[in-house]
Amino acid sequence: IAVFHPLLRSDLLELLWDCIRTPILVDEVRLVEILGMYCDGLIGLFRQGMVVDVLKHIQVLVDEVDFSITRKLVMQVLEYVEPPFSSLFFDLLVGLCSHPAILSALRGDHQLNVAHARFIRDCNDRKLHLPPSLGVL
């Protein structure tokens, strides 16, 4: 829908957001699967140009949903992004990656660490200031 109807992207984002935040009475495994599908929708909107809006929503999700979902979102974002970065995008992504839960995942997840290392390298190549906690893992 987002590809063919760009004017509906904001509505789709709010719909996905409501779905993610609405409690669902299913077992934990099924809940993670359902949230994963909703998060795939968020990444689809991210790729359709709703970058800042989706990043703002992901920042809220870090403390609200199962961490495996947040880790998946951050990894997909880091794998997809390429420079140049706007200052707003850079600030949002650095803020997200600076979250303690994300930092601990970066240290323990090789695939996530590779995507993060590429982001750090891109930032360093462009002389963008990074917090010390992100520069060394």
mmCIF file of N, CA and C in Angstrom:
data_model
loop_
_atom_site.group_PDB
_atom_site.id
_atom_site.type_symbol
_atom_site.label_atom_id
_atom_site.label_comp_id
_atom_site.label_asym_id
_atom_site.label_seq_id
_atom_site.Cartn_x
_atom_site.Cartn_y
_atom_site.Cartn_z
ATOM 1 N N ILE A 1 0.830 -1.188 0.000
ATOM 2 C CA ILE A 1 0.000 0.000 0.000
ATOM 3 C C ILE A 1 0.874 1.252 0.000
ATOM 4 N N ALA A 2 1.943 1.236 0.799
ATOM 5 C CA ALA A 2 2.796 2.416 0.923
ATOM 6 C C ALA A 2 3.488 2.761 -0.390
ATOM 7 N N VAL A 3 3.762 1.757 -1.209
ATOM 8 C CA VAL A 3 4.431 1.997 -2.483
ATOM 9 C C VAL A 3 3.502 2.725 -3.459
ATOM 10 N N PHE A 4 2.262 2.280 -3.526
ATOM 11 C CA PHE A 4 1.333 2.823 -4.509
ATOM 12 C C PHE A 4 0.525 4.018 -4.011
ATOM 13 N N HIS A 5 0.465 4.192 -2.716
ATOM 14 C CA HIS A 5 -0.321 5.288 -2.139
ATOM 15 C C HIS A 5 0.512 6.048 -1.105
ATOM 16 N N PRO A 6 1.444 6.867 -1.552
ATOM 17 C CA PRO A 6 2.335 7.567 -0.620
ATOM 18 C C PRO A 6 1.606 8.467 0.377
ATOM 19 N N LEU A 7 0.428 8.940 0.018
ATOM 20 C CA LEU A 7 -0.308 9.811 0.934
ATOM 21 C C LEU A 7 -0.877 9.027 2.122
ATOM 22 N N LEU A 8 -0.906 7.715 2.020
ATOM 23 C CA LEU A 8 -1.419 6.891 3.119
ATOM 24 C C LEU A 8 -0.317 6.409 4.065
ATOM 25 N N ARG A 9 0.926 6.768 3.801
ATOM 26 C CA ARG A 9 2.034 6.278 4.617
ATOM 27 C C ARG A 9 1.894 6.676 6.081
ATOM 28 N N SER A 10 1.504 7.903 6.329
ATOM 29 C CA SER A 10 1.335 8.336 7.724
ATOM 30 C C SER A 10 0.247 7.543 8.415
ATOM 31 N N ASP A 11 -0.841 7.284 7.701
ATOM 32 C CA ASP A 11 -1.930 6.486 8.271
ATOM 33 C C ASP A 11 -1.472 5.053 8.541
ATOM 34 N N LEU A 12 -0.676 4.502 7.623
ATOM 35 C CA LEU A 12 -0.152 3.151 7.823
ATOM 36 C C LEU A 12 0.780 3.092 9.026
ATOM 37 N N LEU A 13 1.590 4.109 9.184
ATOM 38 C CA LEU A 13 2.489 4.154 10.330
ATOM 39 C C LEU A 13 1.692 4.175 11.631
ATOM 40 N N GLU A 14 0.669 4.984 11.691
ATOM 41 C CA GLU A 14 -0.150 5.046 12.908
ATOM 42 C C GLU A 14 -0.892 3.740 13.142
ATOM 43 N N LEU A 15 -1.346 3.096 12.087
ATOM 44 C CA LEU A 15 -2.021 1.802 12.223
ATOM 45 C C LEU A 15 -1.057 0.752 12.778
ATOM 46 N N LEU A 16 0.135 0.674 12.206
ATOM 47 C CA LEU A 16 1.134 -0.275 12.704
ATOM 48 C C LEU A 16 1.493 0.035 14.153
ATOM 49 N N TRP A 17 1.629 1.304 14.449
ATOM 50 C CA TRP A 17 1.976 1.734 15.802
ATOM 51 C C TRP A 17 0.899 1.298 16.789
ATOM 52 N N ASP A 18 -0.351 1.504 16.421
ATOM 53 C CA ASP A 18 -1.459 1.072 17.288
ATOM 54 C C ASP A 18 -1.461 -0.444 17.456
ATOM 55 N N CYS A 19 -1.182 -1.171 16.388
ATOM 56 C CA CYS A 19 -1.150 -2.637 16.462
ATOM 57 C C CYS A 19 -0.029 -3.119 17.380
ATOM 58 N N ILE A 20 1.117 -2.499 17.289
ATOM 59 C CA ILE A 20 2.259 -2.899 18.116
ATOM 60 C C ILE A 20 1.965 -2.638 19.591
ATOM 61 N N ARG A 21 1.318 -1.541 19.882
ATOM 62 C CA ARG A 21 1.095 -1.150 21.281
ATOM 63 C C ARG A 21 -0.176 -1.725 21.888
ATOM 64 N N THR A 22 -1.007 -2.362 21.097
ATOM 65 C CA THR A 22 -2.241 -2.950 21.611
ATOM 66 C C THR A 22 -1.941 -4.335 22.182
ATOM 67 N N PRO A 23 -2.316 -4.576 23.421
ATOM 68 C CA PRO A 23 -2.060 -5.901 24.015
ATOM 69 C C PRO A 23 -2.806 -7.004 23.253
ATOM 70 N N ILE A 24 -2.108 -8.107 23.037
ATOM 71 C CA ILE A 24 -2.684 -9.258 22.340
ATOM 72 C C ILE A 24 -2.594 -10.449 23.285
ATOM 73 N N LEU A 25 -3.693 -11.146 23.440
ATOM 74 C CA LEU A 25 -3.733 -12.283 24.357
ATOM 75 C C LEU A 25 -3.393 -13.580 23.632
ATOM 76 N N VAL A 26 -2.090 -13.783 23.403
ATOM 77 C CA VAL A 26 -1.586 -15.020 22.815
ATOM 78 C C VAL A 26 -0.319 -15.413 23.576
ATOM 79 N N ASP A 27 0.167 -16.628 23.333
ATOM 80 C CA ASP A 27 1.388 -17.038 24.019
ATOM 81 C C ASP A 27 2.570 -16.204 23.529
ATOM 82 N N GLU A 28 3.626 -16.209 24.309
ATOM 83 C CA GLU A 28 4.786 -15.344 24.073
ATOM 84 C C GLU A 28 5.418 -15.563 22.694
ATOM 85 N N VAL A 29 5.532 -16.814 22.266
ATOM 86 C CA VAL A 29 6.147 -17.117 20.970
ATOM 87 C C VAL A 29 5.322 -16.505 19.840
ATOM 88 N N ARG A 30 4.025 -16.694 19.898
ATOM 89 C CA ARG A 30 3.131 -16.147 18.862
ATOM 90 C C ARG A 30 3.156 -14.621 18.881
ATOM 91 N N LEU A 31 3.233 -14.040 20.081
ATOM 92 C CA LEU A 31 3.282 -12.581 20.205
ATOM 93 C C LEU A 31 4.520 -12.019 19.516
ATOM 94 N N VAL A 32 5.661 -12.656 19.720
ATOM 95 C CA VAL A 32 6.901 -12.204 19.079
ATOM 96 C C VAL A 32 6.780 -12.306 17.563
ATOM 97 N N GLU A 33 6.148 -13.369 17.060
ATOM 98 C CA GLU A 33 5.939 -13.515 15.615
ATOM 99 C C GLU A 33 5.053 -12.384 15.074
ATOM 100 N N ILE A 34 3.976 -12.095 15.777
ATOM 101 C CA ILE A 34 3.058 -11.037 15.331
ATOM 102 C C ILE A 34 3.751 -9.680 15.359
ATOM 103 N N LEU A 35 4.456 -9.399 16.455
ATOM 104 C CA LEU A 35 5.181 -8.121 16.544
ATOM 105 C C LEU A 35 6.247 -8.029 15.460
ATOM 106 N N GLY A 36 6.861 -9.162 15.128
ATOM 107 C CA GLY A 36 7.855 -9.180 14.054
ATOM 108 C C GLY A 36 7.251 -8.781 12.718
ATOM 109 N N MET A 37 6.037 -9.249 12.449
ATOM 110 C CA MET A 37 5.362 -8.862 11.196
ATOM 111 C C MET A 37 5.054 -7.361 11.190
ATOM 112 N N TYR A 38 4.605 -6.831 12.318
ATOM 113 C CA TYR A 38 4.330 -5.397 12.392
ATOM 114 C C TYR A 38 5.614 -4.593 12.196
ATOM 115 N N CYS A 39 6.702 -5.094 12.768
ATOM 116 C CA CYS A 39 7.980 -4.397 12.627
ATOM 117 C C CYS A 39 8.503 -4.454 11.196
ATOM 118 N N ASP A 40 8.213 -5.545 10.496
ATOM 119 C CA ASP A 40 8.561 -5.606 9.068
ATOM 120 C C ASP A 40 7.835 -4.494 8.314
ATOM 121 N N GLY A 41 6.600 -4.238 8.708
ATOM 122 C CA GLY A 41 5.851 -3.126 8.116
ATOM 123 C C GLY A 41 6.503 -1.782 8.412
ATOM 124 N N LEU A 42 6.995 -1.611 9.643
ATOM 125 C CA LEU A 42 7.700 -0.369 9.992
ATOM 126 C C LEU A 42 8.944 -0.186 9.119
ATOM 127 N N ILE A 43 9.679 -1.264 8.929
ATOM 128 C CA ILE A 43 10.890 -1.176 8.096
ATOM 129 C C ILE A 43 10.502 -0.882 6.648
ATOM 130 N N GLY A 44 9.399 -1.442 6.191
ATOM 131 C CA GLY A 44 8.918 -1.120 4.842
ATOM 132 C C GLY A 44 8.633 0.367 4.701
ATOM 133 N N LEU A 45 8.008 0.954 5.695
ATOM 134 C CA LEU A 45 7.743 2.404 5.663
ATOM 135 C C LEU A 45 9.047 3.188 5.756
ATOM 136 N N PHE A 46 10.005 2.689 6.532
ATOM 137 C CA PHE A 46 11.329 3.309 6.627
ATOM 138 C C PHE A 46 11.959 3.371 5.237
ATOM 139 N N ARG A 47 11.881 2.269 4.515
ATOM 140 C CA ARG A 47 12.466 2.201 3.173
ATOM 141 C C ARG A 47 11.698 3.026 2.152
ATOM 142 N N GLN A 48 10.445 3.350 2.460
ATOM 143 C CA GLN A 48 9.638 4.181 1.563
ATOM 144 C C GLN A 48 9.821 5.673 1.844
ATOM 145 N N GLY A 49 10.697 6.014 2.779
ATOM 146 C CA GLY A 49 11.018 7.415 3.010
ATOM 147 C C GLY A 49 10.546 7.997 4.323
ATOM 148 N N MET A 50 9.899 7.219 5.143
ATOM 149 C CA MET A 50 9.429 7.729 6.433
ATOM 150 C C MET A 50 10.488 7.492 7.515
ATOM 151 N N VAL A 51 11.709 7.828 7.199
ATOM 152 C CA VAL A 51 12.865 7.496 8.026
ATOM 153 C C VAL A 51 12.764 8.111 9.417
ATOM 154 N N VAL A 52 12.590 9.393 9.505
ATOM 155 C CA VAL A 52 12.591 10.078 10.792
ATOM 156 C C VAL A 52 11.405 9.636 11.642
ATOM 157 N N ASP A 53 10.240 9.556 11.044
ATOM 158 C CA ASP A 53 9.051 9.140 11.796
ATOM 159 C C ASP A 53 9.209 7.728 12.354
ATOM 160 N N VAL A 54 9.719 6.821 11.552
ATOM 161 C CA VAL A 54 9.900 5.439 12.005
ATOM 162 C C VAL A 54 10.957 5.369 13.109
ATOM 163 N N LEU A 55 12.065 6.101 12.963
ATOM 164 C CA LEU A 55 13.093 6.094 14.004
ATOM 165 C C LEU A 55 12.546 6.615 15.329
ATOM 166 N N LYS A 56 11.715 7.637 15.272
ATOM 167 C CA LYS A 56 11.111 8.160 16.504
ATOM 168 C C LYS A 56 10.236 7.102 17.171
ATOM 169 N N HIS A 57 9.507 6.344 16.377
ATOM 170 C CA HIS A 57 8.666 5.282 16.929
ATOM 171 C C HIS A 57 9.519 4.149 17.505
ATOM 172 N N ILE A 58 10.610 3.807 16.830
ATOM 173 C CA ILE A 58 11.481 2.738 17.319
ATOM 174 C C ILE A 58 12.087 3.126 18.666
ATOM 175 N N GLN A 59 12.450 4.402 18.834
ATOM 176 C CA GLN A 59 13.021 4.836 20.106
ATOM 177 C C GLN A 59 12.061 4.596 21.266
ATOM 178 N N VAL A 60 10.783 4.768 21.030
ATOM 179 C CA VAL A 60 9.786 4.513 22.076
ATOM 180 C C VAL A 60 9.662 3.009 22.328
ATOM 181 N N LEU A 61 9.760 2.213 21.283
ATOM 182 C CA LEU A 61 9.590 0.758 21.407
ATOM 183 C C LEU A 61 10.691 0.084 22.212
ATOM 184 N N VAL A 62 11.868 0.677 22.269
ATOM 185 C CA VAL A 62 12.999 0.043 22.950
ATOM 186 C C VAL A 62 12.619 -0.383 24.362
ATOM 187 N N ASP A 63 11.864 0.428 25.051
ATOM 188 C CA ASP A 63 11.506 0.117 26.433
ATOM 189 C C ASP A 63 10.153 -0.574 26.578
ATOM 190 N N GLU A 64 9.438 -0.772 25.473
ATOM 191 C CA GLU A 64 8.062 -1.281 25.582
ATOM 192 C C GLU A 64 7.832 -2.693 25.071
ATOM 193 N N VAL A 65 8.665 -3.191 24.181
ATOM 194 C CA VAL A 65 8.413 -4.513 23.595
ATOM 195 C C VAL A 65 9.582 -5.445 23.874
ATOM 196 N N ASP A 66 9.377 -6.712 23.568
ATOM 197 C CA ASP A 66 10.420 -7.716 23.710
ATOM 198 C C ASP A 66 11.681 -7.237 22.999
ATOM 199 N N PHE A 67 12.815 -7.424 23.658
ATOM 200 C CA PHE A 67 14.043 -6.870 23.114
ATOM 201 C C PHE A 67 14.428 -7.478 21.775
ATOM 202 N N SER A 68 14.036 -8.706 21.511
ATOM 203 C CA SER A 68 14.383 -9.321 20.222
ATOM 204 C C SER A 68 13.776 -8.522 19.064
ATOM 205 N N ILE A 69 12.604 -7.941 19.298
ATOM 206 C CA ILE A 69 11.953 -7.125 18.272
ATOM 207 C C ILE A 69 12.753 -5.850 18.031
ATOM 208 N N THR A 70 13.150 -5.192 19.101
ATOM 209 C CA THR A 70 13.920 -3.950 18.971
ATOM 210 C C THR A 70 15.255 -4.220 18.302
ATOM 211 N N ARG A 71 15.908 -5.306 18.697
ATOM 212 C CA ARG A 71 17.195 -5.657 18.096
ATOM 213 C C ARG A 71 17.041 -5.873 16.596
ATOM 214 N N LYS A 72 15.972 -6.552 16.201
ATOM 215 C CA LYS A 72 15.707 -6.791 14.779
ATOM 216 C C LYS A 72 15.524 -5.467 14.036
ATOM 217 N N LEU A 73 14.761 -4.563 14.619
ATOM 218 C CA LEU A 73 14.532 -3.259 13.984
ATOM 219 C C LEU A 73 15.828 -2.476 13.820
ATOM 220 N N VAL A 74 16.616 -2.419 14.881
ATOM 221 C CA VAL A 74 17.871 -1.658 14.825
ATOM 222 C C VAL A 74 18.813 -2.272 13.808
ATOM 223 N N MET A 75 18.888 -3.591 13.764
ATOM 224 C CA MET A 75 19.771 -4.233 12.806
ATOM 225 C C MET A 75 19.334 -3.940 11.369
ATOM 226 N N GLN A 76 18.034 -4.009 11.113
ATOM 227 C CA GLN A 76 17.556 -3.717 9.764
ATOM 228 C C GLN A 76 17.821 -2.267 9.383
ATOM 229 N N VAL A 77 17.652 -1.363 10.317
ATOM 230 C CA VAL A 77 17.940 0.055 10.040
ATOM 231 C C VAL A 77 19.421 0.230 9.734
ATOM 232 N N LEU A 78 20.296 -0.340 10.576
ATOM 233 C CA LEU A 78 21.735 -0.192 10.365
ATOM 234 C C LEU A 78 22.196 -0.837 9.062
ATOM 235 N N GLU A 79 21.576 -1.939 8.671
ATOM 236 C CA GLU A 79 21.952 -2.589 7.415
ATOM 237 C C GLU A 79 21.496 -1.780 6.208
ATOM 238 N N TYR A 80 20.445 -1.007 6.352
ATOM 239 C CA TYR A 80 19.857 -0.304 5.219
ATOM 240 C C TYR A 80 20.464 1.081 4.994
ATOM 241 N N VAL A 81 20.861 1.761 6.042
ATOM 242 C CA VAL A 81 21.278 3.158 5.906
ATOM 243 C C VAL A 81 22.629 3.290 5.223
ATOM 244 N N GLU A 82 22.752 4.380 4.485
ATOM 245 C CA GLU A 82 24.001 4.739 3.840
ATOM 246 C C GLU A 82 24.137 6.255 3.881
ATOM 247 N N PRO A 83 25.366 6.725 3.953
ATOM 248 C CA PRO A 83 25.560 8.172 3.961
ATOM 249 C C PRO A 83 25.149 8.774 2.629
ATOM 250 N N PRO A 84 24.922 10.038 2.587
ATOM 251 C CA PRO A 84 25.089 11.035 3.648
ATOM 252 C C PRO A 84 23.913 11.005 4.622
ATOM 253 N N PHE A 85 24.205 11.361 5.867
ATOM 254 C CA PHE A 85 23.195 11.397 6.906
ATOM 255 C C PHE A 85 22.826 12.841 7.213
ATOM 256 N N SER A 86 21.530 13.122 7.304
ATOM 257 C CA SER A 86 21.127 14.451 7.762
ATOM 258 C C SER A 86 21.420 14.532 9.254
ATOM 259 N N SER A 87 21.538 15.736 9.774
ATOM 260 C CA SER A 87 21.845 15.878 11.197
ATOM 261 C C SER A 87 20.715 15.310 12.057
ATOM 262 N N LEU A 88 19.463 15.481 11.646
ATOM 263 C CA LEU A 88 18.339 14.939 12.407
ATOM 264 C C LEU A 88 18.382 13.407 12.414
ATOM 265 N N PHE A 89 18.602 12.816 11.250
ATOM 266 C CA PHE A 89 18.699 11.359 11.166
ATOM 267 C C PHE A 89 19.857 10.858 12.014
ATOM 268 N N PHE A 90 21.001 11.490 11.889
ATOM 269 C CA PHE A 90 22.189 11.099 12.648
ATOM 270 C C PHE A 90 21.901 11.150 14.148
ATOM 271 N N ASP A 91 21.301 12.244 14.611
ATOM 272 C CA ASP A 91 20.993 12.384 16.042
ATOM 273 C C ASP A 91 20.035 11.300 16.515
ATOM 274 N N LEU A 92 19.002 11.003 15.723
ATOM 275 C CA LEU A 92 18.046 9.964 16.101
ATOM 276 C C LEU A 92 18.693 8.586 16.158
ATOM 277 N N LEU A 93 19.501 8.260 15.154
ATOM 278 C CA LEU A 93 20.117 6.937 15.112
ATOM 279 C C LEU A 93 21.175 6.784 16.202
ATOM 280 N N VAL A 94 21.950 7.822 16.440
ATOM 281 C CA VAL A 94 22.941 7.759 17.518
ATOM 282 C C VAL A 94 22.235 7.626 18.867
ATOM 283 N N GLY A 95 21.142 8.361 19.044
ATOM 284 C CA GLY A 95 20.380 8.236 20.283
ATOM 285 C C GLY A 95 19.839 6.831 20.473
ATOM 286 N N LEU A 96 19.371 6.233 19.414
ATOM 287 C CA LEU A 96 18.848 4.866 19.475
ATOM 288 C C LEU A 96 19.971 3.877 19.781
ATOM 289 N N CYS A 97 21.085 4.006 19.096
ATOM 290 C CA CYS A 97 22.208 3.084 19.305
ATOM 291 C C CYS A 97 22.879 3.290 20.662
ATOM 292 N N SER A 98 22.677 4.449 21.283
ATOM 293 C CA SER A 98 23.262 4.727 22.594
ATOM 294 C C SER A 98 22.440 4.163 23.741
ATOM 295 N N HIS A 99 21.255 3.678 23.465
ATOM 296 C CA HIS A 99 20.411 3.096 24.506
ATOM 297 C C HIS A 99 21.153 1.903 25.116
ATOM 298 N N PRO A 100 21.172 1.794 26.456
ATOM 299 C CA PRO A 100 21.934 0.699 27.099
ATOM 300 C C PRO A 100 21.586 -0.694 26.589
ATOM 301 N N ALA A 101 20.324 -0.960 26.322
ATOM 302 C CA ALA A 101 19.937 -2.291 25.828
ATOM 303 C C ALA A 101 20.515 -2.549 24.440
ATOM 304 N N ILE A 102 20.531 -1.527 23.598
ATOM 305 C CA ILE A 102 21.090 -1.684 22.246
ATOM 306 C C ILE A 102 22.601 -1.850 22.333
ATOM 307 N N LEU A 103 23.254 -1.072 23.198
ATOM 308 C CA LEU A 103 24.706 -1.199 23.350
ATOM 309 C C LEU A 103 25.086 -2.600 23.801
ATOM 310 N N SER A 104 24.345 -3.165 24.737
ATOM 311 C CA SER A 104 24.680 -4.516 25.195
ATOM 312 C C SER A 104 24.464 -5.533 24.070
ATOM 313 N N ALA A 105 23.447 -5.326 23.249
ATOM 314 C CA ALA A 105 23.219 -6.223 22.114
ATOM 315 C C ALA A 105 24.332 -6.084 21.079
ATOM 316 N N LEU A 106 24.812 -4.872 20.875
ATOM 317 C CA LEU A 106 25.894 -4.657 19.917
ATOM 318 C C LEU A 106 27.139 -5.428 20.322
ATOM 319 N N ARG A 107 27.359 -5.512 21.620
ATOM 320 C CA ARG A 107 28.540 -6.227 22.103
ATOM 321 C C ARG A 107 28.394 -7.745 21.957
ATOM 322 N N GLY A 108 27.162 -8.242 21.971
ATOM 323 C CA GLY A 108 26.964 -9.688 21.974
ATOM 324 C C GLY A 108 26.485 -10.289 20.668
ATOM 325 N N ASP A 109 26.080 -9.473 19.711
ATOM 326 C CA ASP A 109 25.499 -9.983 18.462
ATOM 327 C C ASP A 109 26.443 -9.640 17.314
ATOM 328 N N HIS A 110 27.097 -10.646 16.758
ATOM 329 C CA HIS A 110 28.107 -10.397 15.716
ATOM 330 C C HIS A 110 27.507 -9.689 14.505
ATOM 331 N N GLN A 111 26.350 -10.149 14.030
ATOM 332 C CA GLN A 111 25.741 -9.554 12.838
ATOM 333 C C GLN A 111 25.372 -8.089 13.082
ATOM 334 N N LEU A 112 24.807 -7.814 14.246
ATOM 335 C CA LEU A 112 24.455 -6.439 14.602
ATOM 336 C C LEU A 112 25.720 -5.604 14.754
ATOM 337 N N ASN A 113 26.767 -6.202 15.312
ATOM 338 C CA ASN A 113 28.017 -5.487 15.502
ATOM 339 C C ASN A 113 28.649 -5.103 14.164
ATOM 340 N N VAL A 114 28.552 -5.962 13.169
ATOM 341 C CA VAL A 114 29.100 -5.662 11.840
ATOM 342 C C VAL A 114 28.372 -4.460 11.230
ATOM 343 N N ALA A 115 27.045 -4.458 11.305
ATOM 344 C CA ALA A 115 26.268 -3.328 10.769
ATOM 345 C C ALA A 115 26.589 -2.049 11.523
ATOM 346 N N HIS A 116 26.746 -2.163 12.843
ATOM 347 C CA HIS A 116 27.085 -1.000 13.665
ATOM 348 C C HIS A 116 28.476 -0.482 13.312
ATOM 349 N N ALA A 117 29.427 -1.382 13.127
ATOM 350 C CA ALA A 117 30.796 -0.981 12.787
ATOM 351 C C ALA A 117 30.823 -0.222 11.462
ATOM 352 N N ARG A 118 30.001 -0.649 10.502
ATOM 353 C CA ARG A 118 29.937 0.070 9.225
ATOM 354 C C ARG A 118 29.383 1.477 9.427
ATOM 355 N N PHE A 119 28.347 1.603 10.259
ATOM 356 C CA PHE A 119 27.774 2.917 10.561
ATOM 357 C C PHE A 119 28.821 3.814 11.229
ATOM 358 N N ILE A 120 29.564 3.268 12.209
ATOM 359 C CA ILE A 120 30.605 4.040 12.895
ATOM 360 C C ILE A 120 31.679 4.474 11.906
ATOM 361 N N ARG A 121 32.083 3.565 11.022
ATOM 362 C CA ARG A 121 33.103 3.891 10.020
ATOM 363 C C ARG A 121 32.619 5.002 9.093
ATOM 364 N N ASP A 122 31.356 4.914 8.657
ATOM 365 C CA ASP A 122 30.791 5.963 7.805
ATOM 366 C C ASP A 122 30.778 7.308 8.529
ATOM 367 N N CYS A 123 30.431 7.297 9.795
ATOM 368 C CA CYS A 123 30.411 8.536 10.577
ATOM 369 C C CYS A 123 31.815 9.099 10.745
ATOM 370 N N ASN A 124 32.773 8.239 11.053
ATOM 371 C CA ASN A 124 34.152 8.692 11.222
ATOM 372 C C ASN A 124 34.719 9.227 9.910
ATOM 373 N N ASP A 125 34.387 8.595 8.793
ATOM 374 C CA ASP A 125 34.854 9.065 7.489
ATOM 375 C C ASP A 125 34.349 10.467 7.187
ATOM 376 N N ARG A 126 33.190 10.798 7.717
ATOM 377 C CA ARG A 126 32.585 12.115 7.471
ATOM 378 C C ARG A 126 32.792 13.083 8.625
ATOM 379 N N LYS A 127 33.640 12.688 9.577
ATOM 380 C CA LYS A 127 33.998 13.526 10.719
ATOM 381 C C LYS A 127 32.785 13.921 11.565
ATOM 382 N N LEU A 128 31.818 12.994 11.718
ATOM 383 C CA LEU A 128 30.657 13.244 12.565
ATOM 384 C C LEU A 128 31.003 12.847 13.996
ATOM 385 N N HIS A 129 30.624 13.664 14.948
ATOM 386 C CA HIS A 129 30.938 13.419 16.349
ATOM 387 C C HIS A 129 30.041 12.329 16.937
ATOM 388 N N LEU A 130 30.676 11.309 17.472
ATOM 389 C CA LEU A 130 29.960 10.203 18.109
ATOM 390 C C LEU A 130 30.246 10.191 19.613
ATOM 391 N N PRO A 131 29.246 9.797 20.415
ATOM 392 C CA PRO A 131 29.521 9.656 21.840
ATOM 393 C C PRO A 131 30.557 8.558 22.070
ATOM 394 N N PRO A 132 31.387 8.692 23.086
ATOM 395 C CA PRO A 132 32.440 7.681 23.340
ATOM 396 C C PRO A 132 31.886 6.269 23.480
ATOM 397 N N SER A 133 30.687 6.111 24.030
ATOM 398 C CA SER A 133 30.138 4.768 24.229
ATOM 399 C C SER A 133 29.899 4.049 22.920
ATOM 400 N N LEU A 134 29.670 4.785 21.837
ATOM 401 C CA LEU A 134 29.421 4.148 20.543
ATOM 402 C C LEU A 134 30.696 3.854 19.762
ATOM 403 N N GLY A 135 31.720 4.608 20.018
ATOM 404 C CA GLY A 135 32.926 4.476 19.232
ATOM 405 C C GLY A 135 33.710 3.213 19.498
ATOM 406 N N VAL A 136 33.624 2.681 20.719
ATOM 407 C CA VAL A 136 34.400 1.501 21.085
ATOM 408 C C VAL A 136 33.468 0.442 21.627
ATOM 409 N N LEU A 137 33.471 -0.712 20.986
ATOM 410 C CA LEU A 137 32.669 -1.830 21.497
ATOM 411 C C LEU A 137 33.576 -3.009 21.740
#
